[in-house]
Backbone as a ProteinNet text record, in pm:
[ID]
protein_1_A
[PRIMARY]
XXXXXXXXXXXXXXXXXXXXXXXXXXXXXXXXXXXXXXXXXXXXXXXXXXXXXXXXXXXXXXXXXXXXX
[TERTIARY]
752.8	847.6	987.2	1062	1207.8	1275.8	1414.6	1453.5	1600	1624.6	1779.3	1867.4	1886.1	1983.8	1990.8	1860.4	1840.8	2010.7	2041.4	2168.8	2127.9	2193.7	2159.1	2272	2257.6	2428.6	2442.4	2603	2669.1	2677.6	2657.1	2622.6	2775.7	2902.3	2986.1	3046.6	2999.7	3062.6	3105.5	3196.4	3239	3167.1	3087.4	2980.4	2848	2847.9	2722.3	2735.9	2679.8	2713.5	2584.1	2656.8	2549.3	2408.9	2414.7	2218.9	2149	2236.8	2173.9	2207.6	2291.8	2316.6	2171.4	2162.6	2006.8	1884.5	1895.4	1780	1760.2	1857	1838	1796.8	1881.8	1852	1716.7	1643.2	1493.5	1436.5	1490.9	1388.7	1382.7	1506.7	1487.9	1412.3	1421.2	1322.1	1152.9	1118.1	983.4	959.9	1074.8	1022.4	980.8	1116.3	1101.9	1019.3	998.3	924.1	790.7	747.6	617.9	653.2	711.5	749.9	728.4	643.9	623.1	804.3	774.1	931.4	939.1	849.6	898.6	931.4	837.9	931.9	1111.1	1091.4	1213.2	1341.2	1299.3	1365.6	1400	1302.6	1325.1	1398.3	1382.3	1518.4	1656.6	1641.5	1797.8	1827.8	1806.6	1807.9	1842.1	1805.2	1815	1923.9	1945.6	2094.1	2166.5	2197.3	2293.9	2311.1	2234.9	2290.8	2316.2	2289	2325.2	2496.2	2527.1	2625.1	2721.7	2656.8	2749.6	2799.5	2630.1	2662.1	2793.8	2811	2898.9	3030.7	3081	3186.9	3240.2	3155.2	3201.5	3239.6	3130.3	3169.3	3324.4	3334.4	3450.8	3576.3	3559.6	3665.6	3678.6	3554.5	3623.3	3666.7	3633.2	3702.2	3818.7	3883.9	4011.7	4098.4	4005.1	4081	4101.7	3965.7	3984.4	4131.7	4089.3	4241.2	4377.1	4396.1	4516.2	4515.1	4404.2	4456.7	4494.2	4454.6	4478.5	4640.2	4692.6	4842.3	4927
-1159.2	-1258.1	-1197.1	-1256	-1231.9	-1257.7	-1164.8	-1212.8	-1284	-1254.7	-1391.1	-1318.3	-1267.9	-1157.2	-1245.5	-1337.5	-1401.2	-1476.5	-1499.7	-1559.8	-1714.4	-1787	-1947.5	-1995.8	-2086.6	-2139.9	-2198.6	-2182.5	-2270	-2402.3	-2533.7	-2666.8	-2740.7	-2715.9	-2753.2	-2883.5	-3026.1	-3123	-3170.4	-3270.1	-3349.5	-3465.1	-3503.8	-3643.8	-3564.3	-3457.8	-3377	-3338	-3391.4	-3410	-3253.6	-3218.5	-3064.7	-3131.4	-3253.3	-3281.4	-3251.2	-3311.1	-3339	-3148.3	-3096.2	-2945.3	-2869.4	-2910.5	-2833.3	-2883.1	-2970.4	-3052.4	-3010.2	-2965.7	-2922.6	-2785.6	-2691.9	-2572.6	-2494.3	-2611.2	-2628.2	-2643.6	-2746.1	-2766.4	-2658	-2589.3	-2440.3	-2349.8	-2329.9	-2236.1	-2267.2	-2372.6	-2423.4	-2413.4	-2408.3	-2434.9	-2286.5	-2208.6	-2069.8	-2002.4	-2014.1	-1886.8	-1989.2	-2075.4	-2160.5	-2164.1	-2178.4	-2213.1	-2329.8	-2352.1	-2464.7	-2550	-2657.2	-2731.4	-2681.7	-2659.6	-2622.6	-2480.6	-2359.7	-2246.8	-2243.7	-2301.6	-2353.7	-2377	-2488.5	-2524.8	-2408.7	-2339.4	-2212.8	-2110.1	-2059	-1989.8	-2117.1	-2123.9	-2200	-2194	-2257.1	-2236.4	-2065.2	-2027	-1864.6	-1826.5	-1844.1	-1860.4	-1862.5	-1989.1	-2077.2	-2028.5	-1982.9	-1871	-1744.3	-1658	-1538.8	-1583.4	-1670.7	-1742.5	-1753.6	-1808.7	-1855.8	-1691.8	-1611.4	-1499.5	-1392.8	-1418.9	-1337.1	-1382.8	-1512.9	-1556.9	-1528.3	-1552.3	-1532.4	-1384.3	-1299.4	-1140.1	-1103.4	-1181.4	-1140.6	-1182.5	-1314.4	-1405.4	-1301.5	-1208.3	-1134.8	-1019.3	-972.3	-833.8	-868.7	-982.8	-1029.8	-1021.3	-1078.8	-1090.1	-940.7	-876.4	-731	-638.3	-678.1	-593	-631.2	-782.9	-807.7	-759.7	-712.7	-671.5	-535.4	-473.7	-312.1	-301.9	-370.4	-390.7	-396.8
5817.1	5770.1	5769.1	5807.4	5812	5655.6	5633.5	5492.1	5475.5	5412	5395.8	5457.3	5545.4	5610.2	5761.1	5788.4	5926	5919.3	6035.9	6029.6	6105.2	5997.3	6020.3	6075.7	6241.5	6315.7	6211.3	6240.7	6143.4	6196	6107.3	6102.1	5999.5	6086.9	6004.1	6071.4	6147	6231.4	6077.1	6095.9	5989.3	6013.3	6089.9	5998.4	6018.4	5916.2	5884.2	5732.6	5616.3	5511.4	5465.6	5324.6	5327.9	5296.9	5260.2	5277.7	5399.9	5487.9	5611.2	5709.7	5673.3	5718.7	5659.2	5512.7	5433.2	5499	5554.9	5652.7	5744.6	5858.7	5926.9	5977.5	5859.6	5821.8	5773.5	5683.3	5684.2	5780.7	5870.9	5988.5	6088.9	6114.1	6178.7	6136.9	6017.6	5942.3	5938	5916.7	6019.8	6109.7	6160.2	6368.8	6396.3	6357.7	6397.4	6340.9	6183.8	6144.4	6053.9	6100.2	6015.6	5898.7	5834.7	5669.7	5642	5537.3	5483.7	5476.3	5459.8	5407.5	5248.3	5182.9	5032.2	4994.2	5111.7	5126.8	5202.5	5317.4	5356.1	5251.4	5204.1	5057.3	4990.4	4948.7	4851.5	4906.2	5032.3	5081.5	5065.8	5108.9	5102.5	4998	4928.4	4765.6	4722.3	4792.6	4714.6	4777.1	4965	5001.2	4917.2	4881.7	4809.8	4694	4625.8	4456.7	4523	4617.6	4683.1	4685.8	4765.9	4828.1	4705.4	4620	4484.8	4406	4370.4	4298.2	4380.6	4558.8	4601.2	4594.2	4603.4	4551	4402.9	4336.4	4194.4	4147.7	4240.1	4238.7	4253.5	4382.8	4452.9	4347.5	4329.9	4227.3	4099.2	4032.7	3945	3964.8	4093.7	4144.9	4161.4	4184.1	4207.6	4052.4	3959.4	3819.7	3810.6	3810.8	3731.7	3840	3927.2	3992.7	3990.7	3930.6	3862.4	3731.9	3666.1	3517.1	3507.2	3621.3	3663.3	3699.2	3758.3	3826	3684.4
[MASK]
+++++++++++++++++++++++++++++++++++++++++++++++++++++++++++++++++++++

């Protein structure tokens, strides 16, 4: 099994709403590696807080190095 490091194309058209981008993104992840749709689901999902927890990292490395200045 492959881990969240696989790199998913990016699915950014503008009449592609992120339901239908997570849909599709599932459906790759079935095709390619047999994943149920509810494992599917569950990576993405874990993406998506990876995704969130590295933004927010970054956003306070940003505060903490303005309080250093």
């Amino acid at each position: 099994m492959r881990h969240a490091t696989e790199v998913l194309p990016p699915l950014e058209p503008e009449f592609l709403n992120a339901d239908q981008r997570d849909e599709i993104h599932a459906a790759i992840l079935v095709n390619n590696r047999g994943l149920t749709i509810e494992e599917a689901t569950a990576e993405l999902n874990l993406r998506a807080e990876l995704a969130s927890a590295a933004q927010a990292d970054a956003e306070l490395g940003q505060v903490l190095k303005g309080l250093d200045s």
